[in-house]
Tab-separated table of C-alpha atoms in Angstrom:
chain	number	residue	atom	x	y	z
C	10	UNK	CA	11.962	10.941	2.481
C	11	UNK	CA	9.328	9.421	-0.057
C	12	UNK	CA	7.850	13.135	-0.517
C	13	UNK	CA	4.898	12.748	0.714
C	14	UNK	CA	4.142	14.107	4.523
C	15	UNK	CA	1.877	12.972	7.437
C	16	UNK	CA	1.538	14.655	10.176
C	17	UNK	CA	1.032	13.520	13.090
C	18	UNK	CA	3.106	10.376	12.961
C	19	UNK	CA	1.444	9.057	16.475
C	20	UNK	CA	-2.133	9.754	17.625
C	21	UNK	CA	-3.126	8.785	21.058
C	22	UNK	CA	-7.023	9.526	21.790
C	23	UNK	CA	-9.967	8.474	23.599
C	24	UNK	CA	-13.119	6.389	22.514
C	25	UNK	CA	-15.560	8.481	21.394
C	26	UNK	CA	-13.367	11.436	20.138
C	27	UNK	CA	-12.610	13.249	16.729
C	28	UNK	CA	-8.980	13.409	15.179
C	29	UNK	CA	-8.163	14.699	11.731
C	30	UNK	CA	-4.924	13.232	9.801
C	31	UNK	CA	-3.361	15.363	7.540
C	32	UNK	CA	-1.336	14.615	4.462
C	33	UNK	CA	0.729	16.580	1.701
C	34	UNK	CA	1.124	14.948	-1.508
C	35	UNK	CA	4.492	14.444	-3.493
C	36	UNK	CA	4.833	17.686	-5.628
C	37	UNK	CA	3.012	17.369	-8.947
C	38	UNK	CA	0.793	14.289	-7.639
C	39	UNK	CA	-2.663	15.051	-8.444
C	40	UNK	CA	-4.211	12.282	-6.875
C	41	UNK	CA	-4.206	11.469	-2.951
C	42	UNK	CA	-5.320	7.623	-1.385
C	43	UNK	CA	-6.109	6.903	2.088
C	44	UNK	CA	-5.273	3.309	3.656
C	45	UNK	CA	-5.993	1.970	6.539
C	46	UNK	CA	-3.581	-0.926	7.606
C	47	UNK	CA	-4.399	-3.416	10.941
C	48	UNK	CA	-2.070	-6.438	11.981
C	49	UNK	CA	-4.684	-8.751	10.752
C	50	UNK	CA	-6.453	-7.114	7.986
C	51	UNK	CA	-3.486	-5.909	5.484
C	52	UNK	CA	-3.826	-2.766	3.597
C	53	UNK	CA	-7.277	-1.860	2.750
C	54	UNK	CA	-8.403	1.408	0.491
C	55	UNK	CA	-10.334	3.989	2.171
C	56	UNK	CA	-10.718	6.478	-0.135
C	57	UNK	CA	-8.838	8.583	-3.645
C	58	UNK	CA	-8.943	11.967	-4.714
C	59	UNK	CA	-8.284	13.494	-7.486
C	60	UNK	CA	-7.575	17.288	-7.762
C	61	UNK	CA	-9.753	18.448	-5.323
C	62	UNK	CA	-12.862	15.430	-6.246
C	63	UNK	CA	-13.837	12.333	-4.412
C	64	UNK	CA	-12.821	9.720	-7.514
C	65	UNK	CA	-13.237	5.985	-6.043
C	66	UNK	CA	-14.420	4.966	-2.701
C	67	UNK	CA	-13.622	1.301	-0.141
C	68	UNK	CA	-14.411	0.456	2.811
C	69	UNK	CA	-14.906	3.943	4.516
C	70	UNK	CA	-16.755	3.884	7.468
C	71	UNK	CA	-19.133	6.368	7.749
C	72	UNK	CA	-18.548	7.978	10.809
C	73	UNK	CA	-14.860	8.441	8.476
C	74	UNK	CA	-14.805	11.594	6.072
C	75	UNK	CA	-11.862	12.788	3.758
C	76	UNK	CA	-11.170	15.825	1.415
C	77	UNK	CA	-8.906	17.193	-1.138
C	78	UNK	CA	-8.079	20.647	-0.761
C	79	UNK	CA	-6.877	23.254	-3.115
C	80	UNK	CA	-3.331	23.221	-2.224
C	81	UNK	CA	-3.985	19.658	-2.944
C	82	UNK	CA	-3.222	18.009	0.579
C	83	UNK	CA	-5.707	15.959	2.116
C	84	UNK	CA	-7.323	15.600	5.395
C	85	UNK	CA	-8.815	12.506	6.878
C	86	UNK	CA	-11.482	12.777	9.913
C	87	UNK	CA	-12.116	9.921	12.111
C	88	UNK	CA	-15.186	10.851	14.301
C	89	UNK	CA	-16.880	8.745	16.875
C	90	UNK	CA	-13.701	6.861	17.658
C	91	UNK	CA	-13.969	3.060	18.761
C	92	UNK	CA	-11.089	0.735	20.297
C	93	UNK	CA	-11.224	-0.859	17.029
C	94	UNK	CA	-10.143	1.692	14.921
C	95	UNK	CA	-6.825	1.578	16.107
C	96	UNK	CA	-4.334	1.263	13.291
C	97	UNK	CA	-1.876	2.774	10.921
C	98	UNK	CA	-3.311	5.748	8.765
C	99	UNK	CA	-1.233	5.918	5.406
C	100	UNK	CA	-1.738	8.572	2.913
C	101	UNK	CA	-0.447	7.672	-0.878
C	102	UNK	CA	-0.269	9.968	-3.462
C	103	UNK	CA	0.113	9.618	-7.704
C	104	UNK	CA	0.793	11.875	-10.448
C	105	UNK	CA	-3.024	10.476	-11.920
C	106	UNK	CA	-4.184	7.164	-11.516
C	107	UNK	CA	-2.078	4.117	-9.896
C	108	UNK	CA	-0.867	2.589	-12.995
C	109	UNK	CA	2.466	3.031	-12.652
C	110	UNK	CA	2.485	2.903	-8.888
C	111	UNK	CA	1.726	4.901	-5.508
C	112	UNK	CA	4.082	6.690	-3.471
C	113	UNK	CA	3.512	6.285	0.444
C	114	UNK	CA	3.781	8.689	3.292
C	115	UNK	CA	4.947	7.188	6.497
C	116	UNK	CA	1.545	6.764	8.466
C	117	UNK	CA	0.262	7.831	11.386
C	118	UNK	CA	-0.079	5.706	13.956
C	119	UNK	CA	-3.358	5.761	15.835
C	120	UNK	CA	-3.798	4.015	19.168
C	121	UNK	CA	-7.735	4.576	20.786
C	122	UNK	CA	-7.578	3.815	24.496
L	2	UNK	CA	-15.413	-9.817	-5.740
L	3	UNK	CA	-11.372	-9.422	-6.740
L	4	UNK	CA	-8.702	-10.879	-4.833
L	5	UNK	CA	-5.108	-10.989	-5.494
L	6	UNK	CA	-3.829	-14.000	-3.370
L	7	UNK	CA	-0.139	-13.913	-1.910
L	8	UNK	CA	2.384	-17.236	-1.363
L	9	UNK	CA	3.295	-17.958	0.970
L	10	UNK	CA	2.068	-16.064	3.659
L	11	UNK	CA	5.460	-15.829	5.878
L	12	UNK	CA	8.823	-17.179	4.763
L	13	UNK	CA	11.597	-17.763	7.547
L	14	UNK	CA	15.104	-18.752	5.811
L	15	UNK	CA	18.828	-18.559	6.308
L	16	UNK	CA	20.890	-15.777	4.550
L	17	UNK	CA	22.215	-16.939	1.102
L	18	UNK	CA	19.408	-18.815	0.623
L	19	UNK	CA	17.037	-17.958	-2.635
L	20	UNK	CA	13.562	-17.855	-2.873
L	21	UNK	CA	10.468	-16.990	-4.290
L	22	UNK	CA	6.832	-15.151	-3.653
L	23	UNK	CA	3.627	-15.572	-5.556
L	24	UNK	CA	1.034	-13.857	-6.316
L	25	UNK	CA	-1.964	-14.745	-8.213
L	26	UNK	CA	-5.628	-14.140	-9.274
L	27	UNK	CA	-8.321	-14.226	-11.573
L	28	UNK	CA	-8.597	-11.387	-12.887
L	29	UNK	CA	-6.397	-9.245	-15.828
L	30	UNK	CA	-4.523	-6.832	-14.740
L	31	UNK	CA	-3.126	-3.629	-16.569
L	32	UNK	CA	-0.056	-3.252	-14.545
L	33	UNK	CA	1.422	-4.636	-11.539
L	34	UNK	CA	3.404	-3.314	-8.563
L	35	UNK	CA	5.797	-4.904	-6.391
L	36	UNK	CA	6.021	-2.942	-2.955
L	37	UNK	CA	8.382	-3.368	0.630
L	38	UNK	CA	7.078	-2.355	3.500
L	39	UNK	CA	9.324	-2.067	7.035
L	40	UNK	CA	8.017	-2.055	10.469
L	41	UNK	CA	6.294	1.271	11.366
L	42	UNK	CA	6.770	2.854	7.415
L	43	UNK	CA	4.922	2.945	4.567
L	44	UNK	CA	5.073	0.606	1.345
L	45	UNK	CA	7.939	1.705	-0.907
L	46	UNK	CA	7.661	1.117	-4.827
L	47	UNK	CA	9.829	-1.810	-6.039
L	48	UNK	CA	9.056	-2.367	-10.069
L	49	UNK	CA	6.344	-2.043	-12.235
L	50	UNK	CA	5.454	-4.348	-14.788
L	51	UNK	CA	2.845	-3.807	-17.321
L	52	UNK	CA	3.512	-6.563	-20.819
L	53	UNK	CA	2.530	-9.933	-20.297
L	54	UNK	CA	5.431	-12.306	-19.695
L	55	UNK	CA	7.625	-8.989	-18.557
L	56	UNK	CA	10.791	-9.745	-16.758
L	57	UNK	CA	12.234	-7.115	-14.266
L	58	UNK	CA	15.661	-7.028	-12.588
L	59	UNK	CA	16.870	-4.900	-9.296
L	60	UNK	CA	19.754	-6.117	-8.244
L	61	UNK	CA	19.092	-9.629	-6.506
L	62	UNK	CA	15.173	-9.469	-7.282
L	63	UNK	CA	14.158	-11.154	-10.223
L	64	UNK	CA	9.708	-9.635	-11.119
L	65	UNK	CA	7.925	-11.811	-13.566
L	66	UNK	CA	4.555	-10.602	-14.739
L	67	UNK	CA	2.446	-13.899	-16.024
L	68	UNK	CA	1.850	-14.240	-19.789
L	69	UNK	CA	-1.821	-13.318	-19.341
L	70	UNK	CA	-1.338	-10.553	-16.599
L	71	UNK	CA	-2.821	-12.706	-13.956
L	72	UNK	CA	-0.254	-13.371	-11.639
L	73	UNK	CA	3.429	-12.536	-11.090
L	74	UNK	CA	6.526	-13.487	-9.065
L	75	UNK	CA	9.043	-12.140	-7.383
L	76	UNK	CA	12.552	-13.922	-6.669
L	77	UNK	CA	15.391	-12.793	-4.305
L	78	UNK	CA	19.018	-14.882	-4.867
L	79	UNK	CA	21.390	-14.995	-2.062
L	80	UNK	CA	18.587	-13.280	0.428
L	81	UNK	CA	20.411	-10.999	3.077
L	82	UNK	CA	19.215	-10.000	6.320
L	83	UNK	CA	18.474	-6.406	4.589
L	84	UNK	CA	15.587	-8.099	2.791
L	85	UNK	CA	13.534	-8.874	6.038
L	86	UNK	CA	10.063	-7.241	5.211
L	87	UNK	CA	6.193	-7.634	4.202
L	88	UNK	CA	6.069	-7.776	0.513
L	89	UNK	CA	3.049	-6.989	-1.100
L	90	UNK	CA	1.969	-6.701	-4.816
L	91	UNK	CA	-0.808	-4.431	-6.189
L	92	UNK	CA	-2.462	-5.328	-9.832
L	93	UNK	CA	-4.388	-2.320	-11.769
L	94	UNK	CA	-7.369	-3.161	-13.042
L	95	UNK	CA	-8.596	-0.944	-15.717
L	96	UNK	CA	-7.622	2.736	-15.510
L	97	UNK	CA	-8.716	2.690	-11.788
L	98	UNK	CA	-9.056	-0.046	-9.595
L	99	UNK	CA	-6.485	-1.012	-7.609
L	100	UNK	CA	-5.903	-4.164	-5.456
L	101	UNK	CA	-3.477	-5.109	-2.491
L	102	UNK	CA	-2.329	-8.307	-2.233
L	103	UNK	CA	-2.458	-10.482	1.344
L	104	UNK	CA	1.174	-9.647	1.847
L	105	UNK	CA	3.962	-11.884	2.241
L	106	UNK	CA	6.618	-11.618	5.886
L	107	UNK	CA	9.618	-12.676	4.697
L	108	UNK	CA	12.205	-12.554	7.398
L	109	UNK	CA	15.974	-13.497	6.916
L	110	UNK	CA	18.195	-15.169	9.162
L	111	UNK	CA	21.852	-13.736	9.423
């Protein structure tokens, strides 16, 4: 258990619906990252917060939103769903920035049929 | 736009064998992470290396962080079938901005 928690850990929806991910960061992280990771396309950066505040943005699509509640955990909302967006959702978390490295949750797994 | 290029992209050996992943760009990095990720789990933390010319040792992996914080390698002696997995390093550049690498599938052969 890396400390950090996803829920759900599998997702199976229809095109053209809404899901949310949710994710609890290691205790005393600060700062929460969203990754989105395909067979072909690696690990790419979605989105960071930091305590609460959007802090550094990637490729988020826009019909993708995110935020950092008080608590601290993080929600990511994936509207207008497409066959494409199938992939693994994983939440990463750090006490500040990711200088000395991220701790991962262990993704959901979203399948868009 | 910053890339941080993995080699090679799979690696298929025997067990017992060594060998050795690359990864490499063009741009200074503050730190650098070495992750493993499994089927179906998320990226665990291997090392961090932050001084130029650093040298890291867990175990059977050997990190290397390049003199100018560029690039950085990662060697495994006497692989075992336990070390199957997509290994990926991650520079920092300033305080920030952080990078994946392209991954590399390293699978070994009992």
């Amino acid at each position: 258990d890396s400390g950090v928690t996803q829920t759900p850990k599998h997702l199976i929806t229809a095109t053209g619906q809404r899901v949310t991910l949710r994710c609890s960061p290691r205790s005393g992280d600060l700062s929460v990252y969203w990754y989105q990771q395909s067979l072909d396309q690696g690990l790419q950066f979605l989105i960071q917060y930091y305590n609460g505040e959007e802090r550094a943005k990637g490729n988020i699509l826009e019909r993708f939103s995110a935020q950092q509640f008080p608590d601290l955990h993080s929600e990511l909302n994936l509207s207008s769903l497409e066959l494409g967006d199938s992939a693994l959702y994983f939440c990463a978390s750090s006490p500040s920035g990711g200088s000395y490295g991220y701790t991962f949750g262990s993704g959901t797994r979203l399948t868009v049929v | 736009t910053q890339l941080l290029e993995q080699s090679p992209q799979f690696l298929s050996i025997q067990e017992g064998e060594n060998l050795t992943v690359y990864c490499n760009s063009s741009s200074v990095f503050s730190s650098l992470q070495w992750y493993r990720q499994e089927p179906g789990e998320g990226p665990v933390l291997l090392v961090t290396v932050v001084t130029g010319g650093e040298v890291k040792k867990l175990k059977r992996l050997t990190f290397q962080f390049g003199d100018a914080r560029k690039d950085s390698s990662l060697h495994i002696t006497a692989a075992q079938p336990g070390d199957t997995g997509l290994y990926l390093c991650a520079g920092v550049i300033g305080t920030y901005k952080y990078i994946f690498g392209t991954g590399t599938r390293l699978k070994v052969l009992a």
